[in-house]
Coordinates of C-alpha atoms in Angstrom, one line a residue:
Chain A
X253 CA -4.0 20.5 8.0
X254 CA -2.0 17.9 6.4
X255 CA -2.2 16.1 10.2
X256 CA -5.4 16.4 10.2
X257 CA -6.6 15.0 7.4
X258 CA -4.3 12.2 8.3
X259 CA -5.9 11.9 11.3
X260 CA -9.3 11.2 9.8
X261 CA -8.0 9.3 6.9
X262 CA -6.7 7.1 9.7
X263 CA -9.7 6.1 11.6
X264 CA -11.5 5.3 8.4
X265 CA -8.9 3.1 7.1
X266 CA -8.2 1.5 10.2
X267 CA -10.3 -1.8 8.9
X268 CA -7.8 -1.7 6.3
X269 CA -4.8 -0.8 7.8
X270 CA -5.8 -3.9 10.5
X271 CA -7.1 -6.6 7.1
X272 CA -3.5 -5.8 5.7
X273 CA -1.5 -6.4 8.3
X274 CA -3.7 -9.8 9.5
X275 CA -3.5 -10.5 5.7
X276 CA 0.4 -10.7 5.8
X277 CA 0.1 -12.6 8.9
X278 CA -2.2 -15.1 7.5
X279 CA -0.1 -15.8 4.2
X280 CA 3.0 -16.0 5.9
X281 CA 2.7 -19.0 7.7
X282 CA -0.6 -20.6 6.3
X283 CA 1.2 -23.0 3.5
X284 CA 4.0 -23.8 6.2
X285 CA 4.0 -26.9 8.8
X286 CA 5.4 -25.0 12.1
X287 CA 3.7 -22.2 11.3
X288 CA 4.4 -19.6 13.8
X289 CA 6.6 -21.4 15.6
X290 CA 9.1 -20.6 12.9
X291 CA 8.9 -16.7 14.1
X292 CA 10.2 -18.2 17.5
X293 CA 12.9 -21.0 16.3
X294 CA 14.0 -18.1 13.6
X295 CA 15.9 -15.6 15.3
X296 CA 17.1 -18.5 18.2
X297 CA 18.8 -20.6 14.8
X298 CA 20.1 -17.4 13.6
X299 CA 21.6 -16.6 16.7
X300 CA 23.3 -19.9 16.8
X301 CA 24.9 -19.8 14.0
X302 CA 26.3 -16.2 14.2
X303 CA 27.3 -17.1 17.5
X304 CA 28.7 -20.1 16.1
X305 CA 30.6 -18.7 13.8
X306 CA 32.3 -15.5 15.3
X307 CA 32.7 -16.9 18.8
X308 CA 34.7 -19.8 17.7
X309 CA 36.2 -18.9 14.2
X310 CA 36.6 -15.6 14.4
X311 CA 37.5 -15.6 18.3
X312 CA 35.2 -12.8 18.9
X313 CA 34.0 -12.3 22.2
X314 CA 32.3 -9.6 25.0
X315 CA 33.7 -9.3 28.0
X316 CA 32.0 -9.4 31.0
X317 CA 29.0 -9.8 29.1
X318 CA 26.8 -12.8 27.7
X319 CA 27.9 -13.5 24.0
X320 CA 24.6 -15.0 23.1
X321 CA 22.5 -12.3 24.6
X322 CA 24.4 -9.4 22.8
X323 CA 24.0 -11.3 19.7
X324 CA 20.6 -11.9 19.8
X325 CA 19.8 -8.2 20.5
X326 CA 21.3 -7.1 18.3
X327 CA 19.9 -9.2 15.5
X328 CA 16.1 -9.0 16.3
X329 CA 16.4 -5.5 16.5
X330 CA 18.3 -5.1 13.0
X331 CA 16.3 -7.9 11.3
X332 CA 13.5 -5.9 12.5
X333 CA 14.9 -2.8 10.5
X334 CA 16.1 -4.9 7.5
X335 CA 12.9 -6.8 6.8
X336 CA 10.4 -4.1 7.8
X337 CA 12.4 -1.4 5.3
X338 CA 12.1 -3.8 2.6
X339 CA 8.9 -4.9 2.2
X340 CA 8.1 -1.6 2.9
X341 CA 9.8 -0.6 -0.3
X342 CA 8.3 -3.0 -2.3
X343 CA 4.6 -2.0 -0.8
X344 CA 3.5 0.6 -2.9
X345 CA 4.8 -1.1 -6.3
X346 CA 2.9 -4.6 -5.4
X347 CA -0.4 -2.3 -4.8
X348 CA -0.2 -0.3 -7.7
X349 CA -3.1 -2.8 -9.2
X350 CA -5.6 -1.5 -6.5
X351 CA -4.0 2.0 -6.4
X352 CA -5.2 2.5 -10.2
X353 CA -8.5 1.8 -9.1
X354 CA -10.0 2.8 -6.1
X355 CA -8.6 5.9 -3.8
X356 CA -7.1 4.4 -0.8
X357 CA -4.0 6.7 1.3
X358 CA -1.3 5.3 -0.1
X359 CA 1.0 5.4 3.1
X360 CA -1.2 2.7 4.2
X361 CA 1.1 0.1 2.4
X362 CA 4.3 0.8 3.9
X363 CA 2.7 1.6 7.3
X364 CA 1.0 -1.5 7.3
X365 CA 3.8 -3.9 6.6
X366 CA 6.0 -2.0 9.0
X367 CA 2.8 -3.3 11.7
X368 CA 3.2 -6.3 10.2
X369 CA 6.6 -6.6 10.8
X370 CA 6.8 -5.2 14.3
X371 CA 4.1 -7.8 15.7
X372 CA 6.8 -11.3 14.4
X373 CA 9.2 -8.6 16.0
X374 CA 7.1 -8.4 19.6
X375 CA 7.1 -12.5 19.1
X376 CA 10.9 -12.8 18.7
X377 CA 10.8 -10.7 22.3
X378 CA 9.9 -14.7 23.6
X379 CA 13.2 -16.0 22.6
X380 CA 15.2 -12.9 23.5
X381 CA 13.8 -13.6 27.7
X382 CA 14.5 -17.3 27.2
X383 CA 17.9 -16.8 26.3
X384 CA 18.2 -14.1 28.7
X385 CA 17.2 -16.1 31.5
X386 CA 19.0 -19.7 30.2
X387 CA 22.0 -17.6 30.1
X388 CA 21.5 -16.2 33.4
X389 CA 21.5 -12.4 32.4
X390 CA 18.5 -11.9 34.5
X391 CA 16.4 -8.7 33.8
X392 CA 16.1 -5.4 35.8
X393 CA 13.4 -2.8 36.5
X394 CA 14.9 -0.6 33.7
X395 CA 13.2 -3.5 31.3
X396 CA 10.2 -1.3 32.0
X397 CA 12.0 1.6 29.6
X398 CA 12.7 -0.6 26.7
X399 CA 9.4 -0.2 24.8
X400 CA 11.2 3.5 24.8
X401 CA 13.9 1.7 21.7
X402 CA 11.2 -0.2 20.0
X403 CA 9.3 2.4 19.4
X404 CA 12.3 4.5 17.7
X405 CA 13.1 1.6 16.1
X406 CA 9.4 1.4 14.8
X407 CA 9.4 5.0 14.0
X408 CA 12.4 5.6 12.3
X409 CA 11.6 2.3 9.9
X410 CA 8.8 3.8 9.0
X411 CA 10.7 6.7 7.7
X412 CA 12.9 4.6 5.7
X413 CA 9.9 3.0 4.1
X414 CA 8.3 6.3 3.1
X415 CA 11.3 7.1 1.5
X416 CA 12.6 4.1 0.2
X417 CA 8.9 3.3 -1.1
X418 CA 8.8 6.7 -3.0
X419 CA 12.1 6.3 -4.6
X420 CA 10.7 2.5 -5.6
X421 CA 7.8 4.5 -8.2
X422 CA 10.7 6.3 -9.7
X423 CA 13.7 4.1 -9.9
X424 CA 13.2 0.2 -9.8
X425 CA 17.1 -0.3 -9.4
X426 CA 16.5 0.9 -5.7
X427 CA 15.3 -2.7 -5.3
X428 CA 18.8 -3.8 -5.8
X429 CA 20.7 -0.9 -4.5
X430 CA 19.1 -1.1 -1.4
X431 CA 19.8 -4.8 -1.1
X432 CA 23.8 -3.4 -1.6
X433 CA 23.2 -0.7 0.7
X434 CA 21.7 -3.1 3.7
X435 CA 24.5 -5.6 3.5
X436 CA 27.0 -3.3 4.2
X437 CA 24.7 -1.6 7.0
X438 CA 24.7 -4.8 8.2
X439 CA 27.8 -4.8 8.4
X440 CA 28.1 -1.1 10.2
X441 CA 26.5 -2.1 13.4
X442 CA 28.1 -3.8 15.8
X443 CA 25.5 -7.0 15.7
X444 CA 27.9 -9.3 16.3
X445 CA 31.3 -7.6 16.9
X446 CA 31.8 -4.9 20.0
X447 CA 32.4 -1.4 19.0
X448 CA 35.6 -1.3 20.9
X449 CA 37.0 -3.7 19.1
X450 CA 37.2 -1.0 15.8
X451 CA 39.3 1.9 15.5
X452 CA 38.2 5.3 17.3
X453 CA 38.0 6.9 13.5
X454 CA 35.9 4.3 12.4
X455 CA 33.4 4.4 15.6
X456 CA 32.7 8.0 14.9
X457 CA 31.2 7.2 11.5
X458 CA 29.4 3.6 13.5
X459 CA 28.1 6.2 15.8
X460 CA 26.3 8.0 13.1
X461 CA 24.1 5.2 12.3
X462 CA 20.9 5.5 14.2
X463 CA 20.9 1.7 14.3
X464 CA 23.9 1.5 16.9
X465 CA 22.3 3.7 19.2
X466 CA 19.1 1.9 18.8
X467 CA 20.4 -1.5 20.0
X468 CA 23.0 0.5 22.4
X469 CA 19.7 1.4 24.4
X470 CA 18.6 -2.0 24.7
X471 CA 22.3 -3.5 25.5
X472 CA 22.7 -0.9 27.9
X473 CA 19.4 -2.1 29.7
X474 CA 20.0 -5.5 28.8
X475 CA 23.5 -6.4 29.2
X476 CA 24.7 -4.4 31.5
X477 CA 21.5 -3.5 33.7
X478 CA 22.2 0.3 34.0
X479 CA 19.7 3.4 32.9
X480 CA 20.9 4.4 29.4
X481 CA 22.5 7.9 28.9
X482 CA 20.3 10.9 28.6
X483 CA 22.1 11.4 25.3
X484 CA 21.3 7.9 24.2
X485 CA 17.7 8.6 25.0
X486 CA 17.9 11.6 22.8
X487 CA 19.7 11.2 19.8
X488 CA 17.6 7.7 19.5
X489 CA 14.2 9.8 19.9
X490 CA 15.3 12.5 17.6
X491 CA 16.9 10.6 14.4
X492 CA 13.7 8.6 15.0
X493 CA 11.5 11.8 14.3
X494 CA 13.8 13.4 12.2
X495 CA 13.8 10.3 9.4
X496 CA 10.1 10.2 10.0
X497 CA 9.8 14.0 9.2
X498 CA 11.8 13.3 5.7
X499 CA 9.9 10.5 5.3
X500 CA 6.4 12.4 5.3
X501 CA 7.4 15.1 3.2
X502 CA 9.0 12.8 0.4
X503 CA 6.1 10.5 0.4
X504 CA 3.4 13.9 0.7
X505 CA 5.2 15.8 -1.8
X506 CA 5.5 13.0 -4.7
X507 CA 2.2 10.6 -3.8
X508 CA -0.1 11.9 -6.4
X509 CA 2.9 11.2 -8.8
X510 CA 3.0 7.6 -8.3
X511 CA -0.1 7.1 -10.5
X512 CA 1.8 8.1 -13.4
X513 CA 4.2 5.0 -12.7
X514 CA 2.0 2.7 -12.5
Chain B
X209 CA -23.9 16.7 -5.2
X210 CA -20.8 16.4 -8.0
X211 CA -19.2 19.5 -9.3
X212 CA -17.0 19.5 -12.1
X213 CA -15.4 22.5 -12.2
X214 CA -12.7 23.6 -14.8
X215 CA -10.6 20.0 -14.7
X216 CA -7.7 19.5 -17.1
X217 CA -5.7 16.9 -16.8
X218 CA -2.4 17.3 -18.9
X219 CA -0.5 13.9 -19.4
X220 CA 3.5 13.8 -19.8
X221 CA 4.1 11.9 -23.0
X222 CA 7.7 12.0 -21.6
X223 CA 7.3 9.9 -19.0
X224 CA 10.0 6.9 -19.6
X225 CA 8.7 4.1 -17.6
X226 CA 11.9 2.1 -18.5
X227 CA 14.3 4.7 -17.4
X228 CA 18.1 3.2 -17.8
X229 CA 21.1 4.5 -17.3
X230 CA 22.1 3.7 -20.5
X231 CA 19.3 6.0 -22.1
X232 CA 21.0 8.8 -19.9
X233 CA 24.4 8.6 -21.2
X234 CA 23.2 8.4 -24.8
X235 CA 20.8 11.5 -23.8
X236 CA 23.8 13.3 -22.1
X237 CA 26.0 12.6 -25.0
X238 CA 24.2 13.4 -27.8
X239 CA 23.1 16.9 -26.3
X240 CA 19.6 16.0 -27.8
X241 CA 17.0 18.5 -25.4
X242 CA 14.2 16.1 -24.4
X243 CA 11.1 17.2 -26.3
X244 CA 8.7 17.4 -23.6
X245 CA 5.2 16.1 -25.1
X246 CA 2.0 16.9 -23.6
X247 CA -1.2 15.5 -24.3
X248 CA -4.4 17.2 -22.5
X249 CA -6.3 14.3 -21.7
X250 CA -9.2 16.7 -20.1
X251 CA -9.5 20.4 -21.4
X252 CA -11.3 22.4 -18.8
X253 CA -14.3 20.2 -18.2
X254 CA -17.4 21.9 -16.4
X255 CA -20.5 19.4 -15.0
X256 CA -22.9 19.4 -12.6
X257 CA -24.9 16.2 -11.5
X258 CA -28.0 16.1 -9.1
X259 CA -28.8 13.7 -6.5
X260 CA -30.0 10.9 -8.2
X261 CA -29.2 11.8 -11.9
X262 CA -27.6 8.8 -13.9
X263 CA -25.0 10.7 -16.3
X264 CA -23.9 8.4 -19.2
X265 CA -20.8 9.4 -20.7
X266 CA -19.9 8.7 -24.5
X267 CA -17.2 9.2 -26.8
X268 CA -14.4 7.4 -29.0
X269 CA -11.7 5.7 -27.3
X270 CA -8.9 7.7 -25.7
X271 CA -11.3 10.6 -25.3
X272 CA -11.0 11.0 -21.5
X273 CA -14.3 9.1 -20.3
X274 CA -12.1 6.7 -18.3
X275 CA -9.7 9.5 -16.8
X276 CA -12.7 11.4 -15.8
X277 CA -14.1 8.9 -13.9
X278 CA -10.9 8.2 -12.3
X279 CA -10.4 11.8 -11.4
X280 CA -14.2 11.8 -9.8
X281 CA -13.1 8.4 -7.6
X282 CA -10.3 10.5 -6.4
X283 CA -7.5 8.1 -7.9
X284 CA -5.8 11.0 -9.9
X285 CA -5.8 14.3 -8.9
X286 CA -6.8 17.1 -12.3
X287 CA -3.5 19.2 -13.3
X288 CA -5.7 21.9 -12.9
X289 CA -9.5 22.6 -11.9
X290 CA -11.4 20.8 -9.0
X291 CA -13.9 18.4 -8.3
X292 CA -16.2 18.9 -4.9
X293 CA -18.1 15.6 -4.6
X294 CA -21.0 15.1 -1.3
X295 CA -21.8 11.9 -0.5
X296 CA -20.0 8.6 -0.3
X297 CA -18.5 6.9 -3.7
X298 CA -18.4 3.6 -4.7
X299 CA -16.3 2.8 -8.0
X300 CA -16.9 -0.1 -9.2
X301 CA -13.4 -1.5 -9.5
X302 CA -12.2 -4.5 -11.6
X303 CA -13.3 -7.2 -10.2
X304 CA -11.2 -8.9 -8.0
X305 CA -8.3 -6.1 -7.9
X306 CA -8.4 -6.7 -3.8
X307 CA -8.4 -10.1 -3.8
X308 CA -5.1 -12.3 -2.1
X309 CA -4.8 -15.5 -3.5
X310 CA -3.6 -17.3 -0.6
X311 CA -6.5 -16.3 1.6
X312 CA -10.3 -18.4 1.7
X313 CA -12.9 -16.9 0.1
X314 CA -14.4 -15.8 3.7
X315 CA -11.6 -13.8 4.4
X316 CA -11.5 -12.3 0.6
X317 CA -14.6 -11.1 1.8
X318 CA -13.2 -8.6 4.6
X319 CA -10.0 -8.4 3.0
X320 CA -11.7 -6.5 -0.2
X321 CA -14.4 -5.2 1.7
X322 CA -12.0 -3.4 3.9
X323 CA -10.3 -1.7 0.4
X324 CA -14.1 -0.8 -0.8
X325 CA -13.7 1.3 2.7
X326 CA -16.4 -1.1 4.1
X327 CA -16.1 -1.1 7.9
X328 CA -16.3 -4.5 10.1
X329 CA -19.7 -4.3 11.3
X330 CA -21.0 -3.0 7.6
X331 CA -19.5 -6.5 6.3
X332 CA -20.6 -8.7 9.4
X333 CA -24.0 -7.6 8.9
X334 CA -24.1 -8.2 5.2
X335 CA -21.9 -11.4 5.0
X336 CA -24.5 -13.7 4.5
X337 CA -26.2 -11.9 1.8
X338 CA -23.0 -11.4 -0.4
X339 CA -22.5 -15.3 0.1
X340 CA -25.6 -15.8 -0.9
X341 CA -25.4 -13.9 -3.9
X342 CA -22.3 -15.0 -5.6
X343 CA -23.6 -19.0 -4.3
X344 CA -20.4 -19.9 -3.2
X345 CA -21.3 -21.1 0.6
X346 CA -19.9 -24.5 0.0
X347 CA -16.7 -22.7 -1.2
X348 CA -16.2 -20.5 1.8
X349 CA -13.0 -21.9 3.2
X350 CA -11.4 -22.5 0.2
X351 CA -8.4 -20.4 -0.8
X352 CA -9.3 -18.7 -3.7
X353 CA -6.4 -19.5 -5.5
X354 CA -8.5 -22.8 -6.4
X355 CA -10.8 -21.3 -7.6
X356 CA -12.0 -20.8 -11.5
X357 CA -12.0 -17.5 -12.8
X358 CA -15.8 -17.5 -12.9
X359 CA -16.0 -18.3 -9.3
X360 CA -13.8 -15.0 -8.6
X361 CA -15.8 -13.1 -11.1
X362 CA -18.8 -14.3 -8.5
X363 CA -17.6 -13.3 -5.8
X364 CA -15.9 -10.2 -6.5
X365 CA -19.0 -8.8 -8.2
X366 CA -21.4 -9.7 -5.1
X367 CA -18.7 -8.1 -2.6
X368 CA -18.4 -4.7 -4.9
X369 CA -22.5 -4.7 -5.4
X370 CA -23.5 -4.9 -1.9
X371 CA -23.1 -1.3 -0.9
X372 CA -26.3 1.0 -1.3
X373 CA -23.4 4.2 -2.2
X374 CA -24.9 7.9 -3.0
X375 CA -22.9 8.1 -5.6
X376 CA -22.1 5.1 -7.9
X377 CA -19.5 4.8 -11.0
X378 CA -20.1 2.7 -13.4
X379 CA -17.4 1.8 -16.4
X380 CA -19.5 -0.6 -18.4
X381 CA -22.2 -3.1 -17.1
X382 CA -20.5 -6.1 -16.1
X383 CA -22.3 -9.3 -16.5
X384 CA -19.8 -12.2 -15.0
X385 CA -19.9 -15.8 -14.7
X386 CA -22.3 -18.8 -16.5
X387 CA -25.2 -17.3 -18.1
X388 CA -27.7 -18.0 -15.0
X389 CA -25.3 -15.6 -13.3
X390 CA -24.6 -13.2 -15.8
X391 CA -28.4 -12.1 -15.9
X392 CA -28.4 -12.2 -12.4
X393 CA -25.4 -9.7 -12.0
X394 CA -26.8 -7.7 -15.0
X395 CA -29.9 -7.1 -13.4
X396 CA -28.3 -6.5 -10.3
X397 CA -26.6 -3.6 -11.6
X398 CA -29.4 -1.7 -13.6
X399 CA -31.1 -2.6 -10.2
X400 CA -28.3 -0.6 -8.6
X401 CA -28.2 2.1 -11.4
X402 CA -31.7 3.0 -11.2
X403 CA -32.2 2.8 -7.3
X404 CA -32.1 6.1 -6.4
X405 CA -28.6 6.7 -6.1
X406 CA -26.4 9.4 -8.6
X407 CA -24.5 7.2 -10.7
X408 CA -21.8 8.4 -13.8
X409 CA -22.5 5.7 -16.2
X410 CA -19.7 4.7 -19.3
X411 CA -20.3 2.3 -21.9
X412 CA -19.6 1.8 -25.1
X413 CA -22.8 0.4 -25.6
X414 CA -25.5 3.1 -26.9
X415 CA -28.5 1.2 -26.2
X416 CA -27.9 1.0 -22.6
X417 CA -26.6 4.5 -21.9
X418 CA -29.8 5.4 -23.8
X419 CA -32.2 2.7 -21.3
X420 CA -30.5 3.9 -18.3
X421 CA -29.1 7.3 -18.4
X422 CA -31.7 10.7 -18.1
X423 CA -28.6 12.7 -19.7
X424 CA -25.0 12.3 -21.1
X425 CA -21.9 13.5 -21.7
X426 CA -20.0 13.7 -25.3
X427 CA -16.7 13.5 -24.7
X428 CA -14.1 14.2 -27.6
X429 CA -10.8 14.8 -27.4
X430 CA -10.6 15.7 -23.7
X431 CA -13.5 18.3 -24.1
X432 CA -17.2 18.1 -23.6
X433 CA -18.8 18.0 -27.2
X434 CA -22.2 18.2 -26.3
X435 CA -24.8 17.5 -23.2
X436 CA -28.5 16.9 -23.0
X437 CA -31.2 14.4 -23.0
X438 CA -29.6 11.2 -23.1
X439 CA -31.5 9.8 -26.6
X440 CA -31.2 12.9 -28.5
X441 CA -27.3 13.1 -27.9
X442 CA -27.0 9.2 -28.2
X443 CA -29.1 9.6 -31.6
X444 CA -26.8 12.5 -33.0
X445 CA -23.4 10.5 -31.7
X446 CA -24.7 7.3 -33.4
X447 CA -24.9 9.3 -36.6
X448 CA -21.3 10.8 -36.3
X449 CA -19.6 7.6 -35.3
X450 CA -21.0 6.1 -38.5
X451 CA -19.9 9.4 -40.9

């Protein structure tokens, strides 16, 4: 039922899903000079300074392995995450205006900013093959599989902005607390550091964060040009669902709250 | 074509916007049980409206005409009761409520078409004619942020105005912009009102609920006070509000 009705609240607000996420696109880089050049030069500048500063001052290193390619994975996949999960947040807030006066699905907003995010994300894909080939990584046929992570990645974001948009009506100070929370998250996943290099107790608690096995999958593919694990290919599929599960429910159960907030 | 059936809508006058943490402790502490403070906004409201009945709706402030109209647009669902509606709704939102700054006035145009629940080809197709209402062709690619509150008024009012809805809501007539424009978008509306189409009608001003509307609703106090022909019950309202 509840599927459903999404189902036909979708295809109606398509046109609005597709005007939000253009609009986002439109405002980001209209009042900028490189425009959206800046979504290609970003993540390259960011991976040469991380790379910058943890190869040479904090000596870290992957053996066998490009330095600047495992970076740079890592870093569009968790800036993905990080940016998508927080506008997200912020999405149903910033709409309450229009929420108080028309009927529109709410999960629209969070939805549509995850979109948003994911199509810079497809355009940070150029600089990830231009390092991959300057480096001389090369690629492989099991490229072919990686849309496989992206969508996980997509999916289980969108489950952390249901949730973390819900919790935003009730309790502002999520704003900040989650700003804690994704610093030390950052922090959690090897984006710049190899998991070997940490103590076997602490990996077990790495290896609970969805994130890791995320950007495993693509390093795997990547870096080392072998077929992930069929575990990888699991547990990265099924925290993916799962998250998007909780995130439904939350955001069903307490959506016809949130005009009380306003 | 609407159905009204039973609707209460019970507010929590509890509700602390401005929850802190400090408020909890001093809560916790002092033991004090919250008092939980209801206020009814609607009290088991029953109405019926034809296809192509204008309903006016009357009442003090605070007496549930606005949260009535919301529950009918779907923006609040009732605490209790239901509301089976056929036919497609238009509210007539505050005007420029869709509207991103940043963007020209072309692309306002979709942008807040697209939150109306207008599709592409509905927009396409009527583009020129809401350009041509609000006069602003010479403004099109403009961001509207450069634009003077009338202008937005303008434009806002010719994107909202251009459907041709079954069922319309109306909370009070706007007339926006210079005077030229404000009889324009006046007559626009009653245009609108008395097309053909069901509309629920709110205003605080008698004389056009009486013009306009073939019946109304008293509202007091969250509870229908009386319904009938719309200048008998405007008549006897008039009387009451003045003792």
């Amino acid at each position: 039922m509840f599927l459903k009705n999404l189902y036909i609240n979708f295809k109606k607000y398509s046109f609005l899903l597709q005007q939000l996420v253009s609009r986002d696109f439109k405002v980001k880089y209209k009042r900028s000079v490189l425009g959206i050049i800046w979504s290609l030069l970003y993540p390259i500048l960011n991976m040469a300074v991380m790379a910058l500063v943890f190869s040479n001052i904090f000596k870290f290193s992957t053996p066998g392995v490009n330095y600047l390619v495992y970076v740079l994975s890592g870093l569009i996949m968790f800036n993905y995450f990080s940016e998508a999960s927080n506008l997200a947040m912020g999405s149903v807030v910033a709409n309450f205006p229009l929420i108080n006066k028309i009927y529109i699905p709410k999960y629209i907003f969070p939805l549509s900013k995850c979109l948003f995010v994911g199509i810079n994300f497809l355009l940070t894909l150029i600089p990830l093959y231009v390092v991959i080939f300057a480096t001389g990584t090369g690629v492989n046929i099991y490229h072919l599989v990686l849309p496989y992570a992206y969508i996980c990645l997509f999916v289980f974001t969108l489950g952390m902005g249901l949730i973390l948009s819900t919790v935003s009506v009730f309790l502002r100070d999520i704003f900040y607390i989650y700003g804690i929370v994704l610093t030390l998250w950052t922090y959690l996943t090897p984006i710049m550091y190899d998991i070997s290099i940490i103590s076997s107790k602490l990996q077990i608690i790495l290896k609970c964060n969805p994130m890791y096995h995320y950007i495993n999958f693509i390093r795997r593919i990547i870096l080392y040009h072998e077929m992930p694990s069929g575990f990888t290919f699991a547990i990265c599929g099924l925290s993916a669902l799962i998250v998007l599960a909780i995130g439904l429910f939350v955001f069903k159960k307490k959506q016809d709250k949130f005009i009380y907030y306003v | 074509m609407i159905k009204v059936t039973d609707v209460s809508m019970k507010f929590n006058l509890g509700i602390e916007k401005n929850f802190s943490v400090k408020q909890a402790f001093i809560d916790i502490l002092s033991r004090k049980k919250k008092e939980k403070s209801y206020f009814w906004a609607l009290d088991e409201i029953n109405f019926e409206v034809e296809k192509g009945e204008v309903i006016g709706f009357i009442g003090n402030n605070g007496a549930g005409k606005s949260t009535l109209l919301k529950i009918v647009a779907g923006v609040m669902k009732p605490t209790t009761g239901k509301v089976e509606i056929q036919g497609n709704i238009c509210p007539m939102i505050e005007l420029g409520a869709g509207f991103d700054y940043e963007l020209t006035a072309r692309e306002n145009i979709y942008l807040n078409g697209a939150v109306l629940g207008y599709s592409r080809e509905f927009i396409d197709g009527k583009f020129d004619e809401i350009v041509d209402f609000s006069e602003l062709r010479d403004f099109l690619e403009v961001p509207v942020r450069n634009f003077s509150s009338g202008m937005i008024a303008r434009l806002a009012f010719s994107i909202a105005t251009i459907v041709d809805p079954e069922i319309l809501i109306v909370d009070e007539i706007l007339s926006v912009g210079d005077i030229a424009f404000q009889q324009k978008s006046e007559n626009k509306m009653k245009s609108m009102i008395t097309g053909g189409t069901t509309v629920l009608f709110v205003s605080h001003s008698i004389e056009q609920i009486k013009n306009l509307c073939n019946r109304v609703i008293w509202l007091e106090h969250g509870k229908i006070k009386k319904v009938g022909p719309a200048v008998e019950i405007c008549e006897e309202y008039y009387k009451s509000q003045l003792g």
